[in-house]
PDB file of N, CA and C in Angstrom:
ATOM      1  N   MET A  16      -3.884 -14.613  19.697  1.00 63.00           N
ATOM      2  CA  MET A  16      -3.404 -13.065  18.789  1.00 63.00           C
ATOM      3  C   MET A  16      -2.931 -14.111  17.339  1.00 63.00           C
ATOM      4  N   THR A  17      -3.313 -14.410  16.425  1.00 63.00           N
ATOM      5  CA  THR A  17      -2.740 -15.083  15.465  1.00 63.00           C
ATOM      6  C   THR A  17      -1.534 -13.833  14.957  1.00 63.00           C
ATOM      7  N   ILE A  18      -0.508 -14.172  14.395  1.00 69.00           N
ATOM      8  CA  ILE A  18       0.496 -13.379  13.788  1.00 69.00           C
ATOM      9  C   ILE A  18       0.831 -13.547  12.370  1.00 69.00           C
ATOM     10  N   GLU A  19      -0.375 -14.875  12.011  1.00 69.00           N
ATOM     11  CA  GLU A  19       0.336 -14.801  10.320  1.00 69.00           C
ATOM     12  C   GLU A  19      -0.730 -14.353   9.430  1.00 69.00           C
ATOM     13  N   PRO A  20      -0.322 -14.166   8.585  1.00 68.00           N
ATOM     14  CA  PRO A  20      -0.811 -13.340   7.477  1.00 68.00           C
ATOM     15  C   PRO A  20      -2.681 -13.752   6.902  1.00 68.00           C
ATOM     16  N   LEU A  21      -3.737 -12.982   7.262  1.00 68.00           N
ATOM     17  CA  LEU A  21      -4.733 -13.131   6.859  1.00 68.00           C
ATOM     18  C   LEU A  21      -5.755 -13.140   5.384  1.00 68.00           C
ATOM     19  N   PHE A  22      -4.499 -13.266   4.816  1.00 70.00           N
ATOM     20  CA  PHE A  22      -4.193 -13.124   3.173  1.00 70.00           C
ATOM     21  C   PHE A  22      -3.459 -13.980   2.581  1.00 70.00           C
ATOM     22  N   THR A  23      -3.454 -14.876   1.479  1.00 71.00           N
ATOM     23  CA  THR A  23      -2.247 -15.500   0.869  1.00 71.00           C
ATOM     24  C   THR A  23      -2.921 -15.574  -0.688  1.00 71.00           C
ATOM     25  N   VAL A  24      -1.999 -15.592  -1.551  1.00 69.00           N
ATOM     26  CA  VAL A  24      -1.752 -15.463  -2.908  1.00 69.00           C
ATOM     27  C   VAL A  24      -1.632 -16.744  -3.087  1.00 69.00           C
ATOM     28  N   PRO A  25      -2.330 -17.877  -4.148  1.00 65.00           N
ATOM     29  CA  PRO A  25      -1.967 -18.757  -4.559  1.00 65.00           C
ATOM     30  C   PRO A  25      -0.808 -18.526  -5.280  1.00 65.00           C
ATOM     31  N   HIS A  26       0.266 -19.480  -5.378  1.00 61.00           N
ATOM     32  CA  HIS A  26       1.604 -20.209  -5.952  1.00 61.00           C
ATOM     33  C   HIS A  26       1.386 -20.060  -7.512  1.00 61.00           C
ATOM     34  N   ALA A  27       2.029 -18.398  -8.252  1.00 56.00           N
ATOM     35  CA  ALA A  27       1.633 -18.516  -9.631  1.00 56.00           C
ATOM     36  C   ALA A  27       3.058 -20.255 -10.253  1.00 56.00           C
ATOM     37  N   PRO A  28       2.403 -20.638 -11.242  1.00 58.00           N
ATOM     38  CA  PRO A  28       3.446 -21.002 -11.897  1.00 58.00           C
ATOM     39  C   PRO A  28       4.744 -20.786 -12.553  1.00 58.00           C
ATOM     40  N   THR A  29       4.695 -19.773 -12.967  1.00 63.00           N
ATOM     41  CA  THR A  29       6.046 -19.192 -13.265  1.00 63.00           C
ATOM     42  C   THR A  29       6.805 -18.833 -11.776  1.00 63.00           C
ATOM     43  N   ASN A  30       6.084 -18.845 -10.355  1.00 74.00           N
ATOM     44  CA  ASN A  30       6.991 -18.141  -9.445  1.00 74.00           C
ATOM     45  C   ASN A  30       7.350 -16.719  -9.842  1.00 74.00           C
ATOM     46  N   ALA A  31       7.436 -15.906 -10.445  1.00 90.00           N
ATOM     47  CA  ALA A  31       7.922 -14.991 -10.650  1.00 90.00           C
ATOM     48  C   ALA A  31       7.885 -13.519  -9.499  1.00 90.00           C
ATOM     49  N   SER A  32       8.519 -12.922  -9.046  1.00 92.00           N
ATOM     50  CA  SER A  32       8.081 -12.136  -7.848  1.00 92.00           C
ATOM     51  C   SER A  32       9.115 -11.220  -7.890  1.00 92.00           C
ATOM     52  N   VAL A  33       8.718 -10.014  -6.985  1.00 95.00           N
ATOM     53  CA  VAL A  33       9.382  -8.868  -6.932  1.00 95.00           C
ATOM     54  C   VAL A  33       9.519  -8.403  -5.936  1.00 95.00           C
ATOM     55  N   THR A  34      10.527  -8.024  -5.546  1.00 97.00           N
ATOM     56  CA  THR A  34      11.164  -7.229  -4.277  1.00 97.00           C
ATOM     57  C   THR A  34      10.250  -5.574  -4.194  1.00 97.00           C
ATOM     58  N   ILE A  35       9.605  -5.227  -3.407  1.00 98.00           N
ATOM     59  CA  ILE A  35       9.123  -4.278  -2.890  1.00 98.00           C
ATOM     60  C   ILE A  35       9.925  -3.656  -1.301  1.00 98.00           C
ATOM     61  N   MET A  36       9.922  -2.681  -0.511  1.00 98.00           N
ATOM     62  CA  MET A  36      10.108  -1.880   0.447  1.00 98.00           C
ATOM     63  C   MET A  36       9.130  -1.502   1.008  1.00 98.00           C
ATOM     64  N   PHE A  37       8.729  -1.624   2.047  1.00 97.00           N
ATOM     65  CA  PHE A  37       7.648  -1.133   2.897  1.00 97.00           C
ATOM     66  C   PHE A  37       8.161  -0.675   4.249  1.00 97.00           C
ATOM     67  N   GLU A  38       8.471   0.318   4.397  1.00 97.00           N
ATOM     68  CA  GLU A  38       8.671   1.115   5.828  1.00 97.00           C
ATOM     69  C   GLU A  38      10.070   0.745   6.322  1.00 97.00           C
ATOM     70  N   GLY A  39      10.825   0.769   5.157  1.00 96.00           N
ATOM     71  CA  GLY A  39      12.372   0.309   5.106  1.00 96.00           C
ATOM     72  C   GLY A  39      12.732  -1.073   5.069  1.00 96.00           C
ATOM     73  N   SER A  40      11.260  -2.397   4.678  1.00 96.00           N
ATOM     74  CA  SER A  40      12.083  -3.440   4.832  1.00 96.00           C
ATOM     75  C   SER A  40      11.433  -3.902   3.814  1.00 96.00           C
ATOM     76  N   PRO A  41      12.899  -4.944   3.220  1.00 97.00           N
ATOM     77  CA  PRO A  41      12.041  -6.017   2.051  1.00 97.00           C
ATOM     78  C   PRO A  41      10.867  -6.661   1.881  1.00 97.00           C
ATOM     79  N   LEU A  42      10.380  -6.767   1.051  1.00 96.00           N
ATOM     80  CA  LEU A  42       8.928  -7.895   1.148  1.00 96.00           C
ATOM     81  C   LEU A  42       9.011  -8.855  -0.540  1.00 96.00           C
ATOM     82  N   ARG A  43       9.360  -9.526  -0.461  1.00 94.00           N
ATOM     83  CA  ARG A  43       9.185 -10.530  -1.972  1.00 94.00           C
ATOM     84  C   ARG A  43       7.678 -11.023  -1.663  1.00 94.00           C
ATOM     85  N   VAL A  44       7.331 -10.528  -2.943  1.00 92.00           N
ATOM     86  CA  VAL A  44       5.593 -11.081  -3.363  1.00 92.00           C
ATOM     87  C   VAL A  44       6.150 -10.821  -4.629  1.00 92.00           C
ATOM     88  N   PRO A  45       4.675 -11.951  -5.089  1.00 90.00           N
ATOM     89  CA  PRO A  45       4.449 -12.660  -6.267  1.00 90.00           C
ATOM     90  C   PRO A  45       4.059 -11.356  -7.449  1.00 90.00           C
ATOM     91  N   ALA A  46       4.961 -11.385  -8.709  1.00 92.00           N
ATOM     92  CA  ALA A  46       4.825 -10.769  -9.615  1.00 92.00           C
ATOM     93  C   ALA A  46       3.132 -10.397  -9.811  1.00 92.00           C
ATOM     94  N   GLY A  47       2.675  -9.269 -10.065  1.00 91.00           N
ATOM     95  CA  GLY A  47       1.322  -8.535 -10.918  1.00 91.00           C
ATOM     96  C   GLY A  47       0.197  -8.872  -9.846  1.00 91.00           C
ATOM     97  N   ILE A  48       0.710  -8.956  -8.708  1.00 94.00           N
ATOM     98  CA  ILE A  48      -0.756  -8.582  -7.642  1.00 94.00           C
ATOM     99  C   ILE A  48      -0.501  -6.967  -7.350  1.00 94.00           C
ATOM    100  N   THR A  49      -1.198  -6.391  -6.895  1.00 96.00           N
ATOM    101  CA  THR A  49      -1.187  -5.266  -6.270  1.00 96.00           C
ATOM    102  C   THR A  49      -0.825  -4.882  -5.150  1.00 96.00           C
ATOM    103  N   VAL A  50      -0.405  -3.406  -4.906  1.00 98.00           N
ATOM    104  CA  VAL A  50       0.317  -3.044  -4.000  1.00 98.00           C
ATOM    105  C   VAL A  50      -0.795  -3.380  -2.664  1.00 98.00           C
ATOM    106  N   ALA A  51      -1.746  -3.297  -2.239  1.00 97.00           N
ATOM    107  CA  ALA A  51      -2.287  -3.694  -1.060  1.00 97.00           C
ATOM    108  C   ALA A  51      -2.602  -5.378  -1.326  1.00 97.00           C
ATOM    109  N   ALA A  52      -2.682  -6.078  -2.309  1.00 95.00           N
ATOM    110  CA  ALA A  52      -2.624  -7.284  -1.906  1.00 95.00           C
ATOM    111  C   ALA A  52      -0.862  -8.037  -1.893  1.00 95.00           C
ATOM    112  N   ALA A  53       0.003  -7.379  -2.090  1.00 95.00           N
ATOM    113  CA  ALA A  53       1.022  -7.676  -1.482  1.00 95.00           C
ATOM    114  C   ALA A  53       1.413  -7.453  -0.194  1.00 95.00           C
ATOM    115  N   LEU A  54       0.995  -6.199   0.207  1.00 96.00           N
ATOM    116  CA  LEU A  54       0.999  -5.913   1.764  1.00 96.00           C
ATOM    117  C   LEU A  54       0.829  -6.538   2.359  1.00 96.00           C
ATOM    118  N   LEU A  55      -0.947  -7.352   2.238  1.00 94.00           N
ATOM    119  CA  LEU A  55      -1.698  -7.922   2.952  1.00 94.00           C
ATOM    120  C   LEU A  55      -0.689  -9.184   3.468  1.00 94.00           C
ATOM    121  N   VAL A  56       0.304  -9.722   1.937  1.00 90.00           N
ATOM    122  CA  VAL A  56       0.544 -11.004   1.919  1.00 90.00           C
ATOM    123  C   VAL A  56       1.748 -10.943   2.595  1.00 90.00           C
ATOM    124  N   GLY A  57       2.135 -10.167   2.936  1.00 91.00           N
ATOM    125  CA  GLY A  57       3.518  -9.524   3.773  1.00 91.00           C
ATOM    126  C   GLY A  57       3.070  -9.635   5.394  1.00 91.00           C
ATOM    127  N   GLY A  58       1.893  -9.749   5.288  1.00 91.00           N
ATOM    128  CA  GLY A  58       1.377  -9.562   7.012  1.00 91.00           C
ATOM    129  C   GLY A  58       1.159  -7.900   7.687  1.00 91.00           C
ATOM    130  N   VAL A  59       1.240  -7.434   6.670  1.00 94.00           N
ATOM    131  CA  VAL A  59       0.508  -5.308   6.784  1.00 94.00           C
ATOM    132  C   VAL A  59      -0.674  -5.373   7.539  1.00 94.00           C
ATOM    133  N   ARG A  60      -0.820  -5.329   8.369  1.00 92.00           N
ATOM    134  CA  ARG A  60      -2.506  -4.525   8.828  1.00 92.00           C
ATOM    135  C   ARG A  60      -2.611  -3.273   8.846  1.00 92.00           C
ATOM    136  N   GLU A  61      -1.612  -2.667   9.070  1.00 95.00           N
ATOM    137  CA  GLU A  61      -2.409  -1.160   8.830  1.00 95.00           C
ATOM    138  C   GLU A  61      -1.494  -0.051   8.254  1.00 95.00           C
ATOM    139  N   PHE A  62      -2.424   0.092   6.975  1.00 95.00           N
ATOM    140  CA  PHE A  62      -1.630   1.013   5.839  1.00 95.00           C
ATOM    141  C   PHE A  62      -1.780   1.991   6.069  1.00 95.00           C
ATOM    142  N   ARG A  63      -2.921   2.778   6.476  1.00 94.00           N
ATOM    143  CA  ARG A  63      -2.736   3.633   7.166  1.00 94.00           C
ATOM    144  C   ARG A  63      -3.260   4.819   8.348  1.00 94.00           C
ATOM    145  N   SER A  64      -3.516   5.309   8.769  1.00 92.00           N
ATOM    146  CA  SER A  64      -4.053   6.390  10.260  1.00 92.00           C
ATOM    147  C   SER A  64      -4.998   7.437   9.248  1.00 92.00           C
ATOM    148  N   SER A  65      -6.068   7.334  10.445  1.00 90.00           N
ATOM    149  CA  SER A  65      -7.301   8.593   9.668  1.00 90.00           C
ATOM    150  C   SER A  65      -6.933   9.715  10.097  1.00 90.00           C
ATOM    151  N   VAL A  66      -7.742  10.678   9.040  1.00 88.00           N
ATOM    152  CA  VAL A  66      -7.507  11.657   9.261  1.00 88.00           C
ATOM    153  C   VAL A  66      -8.127  12.826  10.925  1.00 88.00           C
ATOM    154  N   VAL A  67      -9.157  11.628  11.163  1.00 89.00           N
ATOM    155  CA  VAL A  67      -9.955  12.009  12.416  1.00 89.00           C
ATOM    156  C   VAL A  67      -9.405  10.669  13.481  1.00 89.00           C
ATOM    157  N   GLY A  68      -8.477  11.313  14.649  1.00 89.00           N
ATOM    158  CA  GLY A  68      -8.170  10.226  15.446  1.00 89.00           C
ATOM    159  C   GLY A  68      -7.333   9.465  15.048  1.00 89.00           C
ATOM    160  N   GLY A  69      -6.490   9.224  14.226  1.00 90.00           N
ATOM    161  CA  GLY A  69      -5.634   8.636  13.943  1.00 90.00           C
ATOM    162  C   GLY A  69      -5.486   6.889  14.069  1.00 90.00           C
ATOM    163  N   VAL A  70      -6.673   6.119  13.697  1.00 93.00           N
ATOM    164  CA  VAL A  70      -7.137   5.230  13.765  1.00 93.00           C
ATOM    165  C   VAL A  70      -6.319   4.427  12.671  1.00 93.00           C
ATOM    166  N   PRO A  71      -5.956   3.057  13.129  1.00 94.00           N
ATOM    167  CA  PRO A  71      -5.505   2.612  11.824  1.00 94.00           C
ATOM    168  C   PRO A  71      -6.396   1.816  11.294  1.00 94.00           C
ATOM    169  N   ARG A  72      -6.332   2.391   9.752  1.00 93.00           N
ATOM    170  CA  ARG A  72      -7.035   1.633   8.622  1.00 93.00           C
ATOM    171  C   ARG A  72      -6.603   1.005   7.834  1.00 93.00           C
ATOM    172  N   ALA A  73      -6.881  -0.074   7.120  1.00 94.00           N
ATOM    173  CA  ALA A  73      -6.294  -1.144   6.197  1.00 94.00           C
ATOM    174  C   ALA A  73      -7.310  -1.498   4.899  1.00 94.00           C
ATOM    175  N   PRO A  74      -6.906  -1.640   3.812  1.00 94.00           N
ATOM    176  CA  PRO A  74      -8.439  -2.000   2.449  1.00 94.00           C
ATOM    177  C   PRO A  74      -9.875  -2.760   2.889  1.00 94.00           C
ATOM    178  N   TYR A  75     -10.554  -2.630   2.797  1.00 93.00           N
ATOM    179  CA  TYR A  75     -11.831  -2.633   2.731  1.00 93.00           C
ATOM    180  C   TYR A  75     -12.453  -3.849   1.770  1.00 93.00           C
ATOM    181  N   CYS A  76     -12.234  -2.981   0.449  1.00 94.00           N
ATOM    182  CA  CYS A  76     -13.245  -3.369  -1.014  1.00 94.00           C
ATOM    183  C   CYS A  76     -11.896  -3.951  -1.512  1.00 94.00           C
ATOM    184  N   MET A  77     -11.172  -3.528  -1.552  1.00 94.00           N
ATOM    185  CA  MET A  77      -9.972  -4.241  -2.819  1.00 94.00           C
ATOM    186  C   MET A  77     -10.191  -4.174  -4.223  1.00 94.00           C
ATOM    187  N   MET A  78     -11.550  -3.285  -4.485  1.00 94.00           N
ATOM    188  CA  MET A  78     -11.634  -2.102  -5.751  1.00 94.00           C
ATOM    189  C   MET A  78     -11.459  -0.626  -6.063  1.00 94.00           C
ATOM    190  N   GLY A  79     -10.824  -0.511  -5.261  1.00 94.00           N
ATOM    191  CA  GLY A  79     -11.084   1.747  -5.557  1.00 94.00           C
ATOM    192  C   GLY A  79     -12.132   2.118  -4.751  1.00 94.00           C
ATOM    193  N   VAL A  80     -13.178   1.957  -4.162  1.00 95.00           N
ATOM    194  CA  VAL A  80     -14.282   2.238  -3.324  1.00 95.00           C
ATOM    195  C   VAL A  80     -13.891   3.200  -2.207  1.00 95.00           C
ATOM    196  N   CYS A  81     -13.695   2.308  -1.433  1.00 93.00           N
ATOM    197  CA  CYS A  81     -13.445   2.642  -0.002  1.00 93.00           C
ATOM    198  C   CYS A  81     -12.087   3.667   0.188  1.00 93.00           C
ATOM    199  N   PHE A  82     -11.410   3.824   0.115  1.00 93.00           N
ATOM    200  CA  PHE A  82      -9.915   4.608  -0.085  1.00 93.00           C
ATOM    201  C   PHE A  82      -9.508   4.177   1.390  1.00 93.00           C
ATOM    202  N   GLU A  83      -9.645   2.782   2.152  1.00 94.00           N
ATOM    203  CA  GLU A  83      -8.831   2.642   3.450  1.00 94.00           C
ATOM    204  C   GLU A  83      -7.630   2.347   2.713  1.00 94.00           C
ATOM    205  N   CYS A  84      -7.292   2.182   1.749  1.00 95.00           N
ATOM    206  CA  CYS A  84      -5.564   1.649   1.121  1.00 95.00           C
ATOM    207  C   CYS A  84      -4.531   2.998   1.113  1.00 95.00           C
ATOM    208  N   LEU A  85      -5.075   3.469   1.028  1.00 95.00           N
ATOM    209  CA  LEU A  85      -4.175   4.924   1.105  1.00 95.00           C
ATOM    210  C   LEU A  85      -3.190   4.711   1.659  1.00 95.00           C
ATOM    211  N   VAL A  86      -1.683   4.519   1.141  1.00 97.00           N
ATOM    212  CA  VAL A  86      -0.569   4.933   1.218  1.00 97.00           C
ATOM    213  C   VAL A  86       0.510   5.334   0.247  1.00 97.00           C
ATOM    214  N   GLU A  87       1.690   5.976   0.769  1.00 96.00           N
ATOM    215  CA  GLU A  87       2.636   6.727  -0.050  1.00 96.00           C
ATOM    216  C   GLU A  87       3.116   5.552  -0.783  1.00 96.00           C
ATOM    217  N   ILE A  88       3.713   6.101  -2.136  1.00 97.00           N
ATOM    218  CA  ILE A  88       3.971   4.979  -3.302  1.00 97.00           C
ATOM    219  C   ILE A  88       5.159   5.641  -4.145  1.00 97.00           C
ATOM    220  N   ASP A  89       6.725   5.161  -3.781  1.00 97.00           N
ATOM    221  CA  ASP A  89       7.395   6.530  -4.369  1.00 97.00           C
ATOM    222  C   ASP A  89       7.851   7.827  -4.309  1.00 97.00           C
ATOM    223  N   GLY A  90       7.539   8.206  -2.757  1.00 94.00           N
ATOM    224  CA  GLY A  90       7.252   9.536  -2.860  1.00 94.00           C
ATOM    225  C   GLY A  90       5.768  10.293  -2.734  1.00 94.00           C
ATOM    226  N   VAL A  91       5.007   9.677  -3.458  1.00 93.00           N
ATOM    227  CA  VAL A  91       3.433   9.912  -3.809  1.00 93.00           C
ATOM    228  C   VAL A  91       2.488   9.297  -2.941  1.00 93.00           C
ATOM    229  N   PRO A  92       2.010  10.838  -1.964  1.00 93.00           N
ATOM    230  CA  PRO A  92       1.165  10.229  -0.934  1.00 93.00           C
ATOM    231  C   PRO A  92      -0.175  10.041  -1.440  1.00 93.00           C
ATOM    232  N   ALA A  93      -1.246   9.290  -0.929  1.00 93.00           N
ATOM    233  CA  ALA A  93      -2.364   9.590  -1.302  1.00 93.00           C
ATOM    234  C   ALA A  93      -2.790   8.541  -2.144  1.00 93.00           C
ATOM    235  N   ARG A  94      -1.788   7.046  -2.843  1.00 95.00           N
ATOM    236  CA  ARG A  94      -2.100   5.752  -3.551  1.00 95.00           C
ATOM    237  C   ARG A  94      -3.153   5.055  -3.083  1.00 95.00           C
ATOM    238  N   GLN A  95      -3.780   4.727  -4.253  1.00 96.00           N
ATOM    239  CA  GLN A  95      -4.681   3.555  -4.130  1.00 96.00           C
ATOM    240  C   GLN A  95      -4.044   2.433  -4.255  1.00 96.00           C
ATOM    241  N   SER A  96      -3.719   1.573  -2.801  1.00 97.00           N
ATOM    242  CA  SER A  96      -2.796   0.889  -3.391  1.00 97.00           C
ATOM    243  C   SER A  96      -3.673  -0.441  -3.809  1.00 97.00           C
ATOM    244  N   CYS A  97      -4.883  -0.481  -4.041  1.00 96.00           N
ATOM    245  CA  CYS A  97      -5.352  -1.922  -4.529  1.00 96.00           C
ATOM    246  C   CYS A  97      -6.005  -1.740  -5.590  1.00 96.00           C
ATOM    247  N   LEU A  98      -5.447  -0.678  -6.440  1.00 97.00           N
ATOM    248  CA  LEU A  98      -5.223  -0.180  -7.859  1.00 97.00           C
ATOM    249  C   LEU A  98      -4.324  -0.363  -8.504  1.00 97.00           C
ATOM    250  N   ILE A  99      -2.962  -0.528  -8.247  1.00 97.00           N
ATOM    251  CA  ILE A  99      -1.156  -0.363  -8.072  1.00 97.00           C
ATOM    252  C   ILE A  99      -1.190  -1.505  -8.352  1.00 97.00           C
ATOM    253  N   PRO A 100      -0.610  -2.275  -9.640  1.00 96.00           N
ATOM    254  CA  PRO A 100       0.168  -3.119  -9.166  1.00 96.00           C
ATOM    255  C   PRO A 100       1.983  -3.117  -9.298  1.00 96.00           C
ATOM    256  N   VAL A 101       2.256  -4.245  -8.490  1.00 97.00           N
ATOM    257  CA  VAL A 101       4.473  -4.089  -7.675  1.00 97.00           C
ATOM    258  C   VAL A 101       4.438  -3.899  -8.986  1.00 97.00           C
ATOM    259  N   ARG A 102       5.806  -3.447  -8.472  1.00 97.00           N
ATOM    260  CA  ARG A 102       7.228  -3.693  -9.395  1.00 97.00           C
ATOM    261  C   ARG A 102       8.418  -3.277  -8.684  1.00 97.00           C
ATOM    262  N   GLU A 103       9.498  -4.268  -9.409  1.00 97.00           N
ATOM    263  CA  GLU A 103      10.495  -4.365  -8.656  1.00 97.00           C
ATOM    264  C   GLU A 103      10.763  -3.130  -7.878  1.00 97.00           C
ATOM    265  N   GLY A 104      11.536  -2.954  -6.765  1.00 98.00           N
ATOM    266  CA  GLY A 104      12.066  -1.576  -6.454  1.00 98.00           C
ATOM    267  C   GLY A 104      11.187  -0.625  -5.710  1.00 98.00           C
ATOM    268  N   MET A 105       9.732  -0.440  -5.816  1.00 98.00           N
ATOM    269  CA  MET A 105       8.972   0.324  -5.674  1.00 98.00           C
ATOM    270  C   MET A 105       8.982   0.450  -3.793  1.00 98.00           C
ATOM    271  N   VAL A 106       8.317   1.499  -3.994  1.00 98.00           N
ATOM    272  CA  VAL A 106       8.414   1.995  -2.064  1.00 98.00           C
ATOM    273  C   VAL A 106       7.505   2.264  -1.390  1.00 98.00           C
ATOM    274  N   VAL A 107       7.116   1.961  -0.432  1.00 98.00           N
ATOM    275  CA  VAL A 107       6.115   2.057   0.294  1.00 98.00           C
ATOM    276  C   VAL A 107       5.724   2.447   1.441  1.00 98.00           C
ATOM    277  N   THR A 108       5.126   3.424   2.049  1.00 97.00           N
ATOM    278  CA  THR A 108       5.036   3.951   3.080  1.00 97.00           C
ATOM    279  C   THR A 108       4.036   4.398   3.942  1.00 97.00           C
ATOM    280  N   ARG A 109       3.619   4.287   4.994  1.00 96.00           N
ATOM    281  CA  ARG A 109       2.090   4.148   5.632  1.00 96.00           C
ATOM    282  C   ARG A 109       1.634   6.157   5.290  1.00 96.00           C
ATOM    283  N   GLN A 110       0.091   5.974   5.162  1.00 92.00           N
ATOM    284  CA  GLN A 110       0.081   7.253   4.906  1.00 92.00           C
ATOM    285  C   GLN A 110      -0.468   7.481   6.234  1.00 92.00           C
ATOM    286  N   CYS A 111       0.188   8.562   6.722  1.00 89.00           N
ATOM    287  CA  CYS A 111      -0.586   9.019   8.288  1.00 89.00           C
ATOM    288  C   CYS A 111      -0.930  10.453   8.503  1.00 89.00           C
ATOM    289  N   GLY A 112      -2.633  10.323   8.457  1.00 85.00           N
ATOM    290  CA  GLY A 112      -3.584  11.000   7.927  1.00 85.00           C
ATOM    291  C   GLY A 112      -3.899  11.531   6.595  1.00 85.00           C
ATOM    292  N   ALA A 113      -3.970  13.229   6.702  1.00 85.00           N
ATOM    293  CA  ALA A 113      -4.295  13.674   5.154  1.00 85.00           C
ATOM    294  C   ALA A 113      -2.783  13.600   4.553  1.00 85.00           C
ATOM    295  N   ALA A 114      -2.981  13.471   3.085  1.00 80.00           N
ATOM    296  CA  ALA A 114      -2.198  14.313   2.721  1.00 80.00           C
ATOM    297  C   ALA A 114      -1.897  15.437   2.228  1.00 80.00           C
ATOM    298  N   HIS A 115      -0.717  16.042   2.442  1.00 70.00           N
ATOM    299  CA  HIS A 115      -0.896  17.920   2.534  1.00 70.00           C
ATOM    300  C   HIS A 115      -0.784  18.137   0.932  1.00 70.00           C
ATOM    301  N   LEU A 116      -1.580  19.288   0.657  1.00 56.00           N
ATOM    302  CA  LEU A 116      -1.522  19.579  -0.317  1.00 56.00           C
ATOM    303  C   LEU A 116      -0.106  20.028  -1.064  1.00 56.00           C
ATOM    304  N   ASP A 117       0.874  20.727   0.003  1.00 57.00           N
ATOM    305  CA  ASP A 117       1.848  21.317  -0.745  1.00 57.00           C
ATOM    306  C   ASP A 117       2.917  20.552  -1.096  1.00 57.00           C
ATOM    307  N   GLU A 118       2.593  18.965  -1.459  1.00 50.00           N
ATOM    308  CA  GLU A 118       3.320  17.945  -1.616  1.00 50.00           C
ATOM    309  C   GLU A 118       2.972  17.558  -3.228  1.00 50.00           C
ATOM    310  N   PHE A 119       2.393  18.110  -3.305  1.00 53.00           N
ATOM    311  CA  PHE A 119       1.427  17.759  -4.734  1.00 53.00           C
ATOM    312  C   PHE A 119       1.824  19.271  -5.946  1.00 53.00           C
ATOM    313  N   SER A 120       2.319  18.917  -7.050  1.00 54.00           N
ATOM    314  CA  SER A 120       2.557  19.759  -7.777  1.00 54.00           C
ATOM    315  C   SER A 120       1.110  20.055  -8.747  1.00 54.00           C
ATOM    316  N   PHE A 121       0.809  20.899  -9.424  1.00 54.00           N
ATOM    317  CA  PHE A 121      -0.356  21.305 -10.084  1.00 54.00           C
ATOM    318  C   PHE A 121      -0.054  22.151 -11.155  1.00 54.00           C
ATOM    319  N   GLY A 122       1.156  22.051 -11.708  1.00 54.00           N
ATOM    320  CA  GLY A 122       1.467  22.392 -13.218  1.00 54.00           C
ATOM    321  C   GLY A 122       1.974  23.816 -12.509  1.00 54.00           C
ATOM    322  N   GLU A 123       2.884  24.155 -11.386  1.00 53.00           N
ATOM    323  CA  GLU A 123       3.307  25.643 -11.264  1.00 53.00           C
ATOM    324  C   GLU A 123       4.809  25.395 -11.199  1.00 53.00           C
ATOM    325  N   GLU A 124       5.796  26.280 -11.170  1.00 51.00           N
ATOM    326  CA  GLU A 124       7.311  26.251 -10.966  1.00 51.00           C
ATOM    327  C   GLU A 124       7.281  26.539  -9.445  1.00 51.00           C
ATOM    328  N   PRO A 125       8.018  25.836  -8.976  1.00 48.00           N
ATOM    329  CA  PRO A 125       8.187  25.834  -7.304  1.00 48.00           C
ATOM    330  C   PRO A 125       8.536  27.179  -7.136  1.00 48.00           C
TER     331      PRO A 125
END
């Protein structure tokens, strides 16, 4: 079994990069790419677990249609990582099962 990333990004002439945190570990990734692309470049193969059965899932379409790339970004669950650009200091964790509705604020005071 290969341990090399299956996804690569060509080097940009500017060599601009940012550091994001994934599951507590820093990942130095090219600036301007999406969170999903950054995680794939970093060798991450499991982004979330399914609601039914806890099966590991990863991006499929990379364009916001399939919802297989859901992760928690900066404490906000159920974010589509294929649509969100990376930024310096971003904290990303795996989405485990369904997001809990009590984690969302619907404009009501707690």
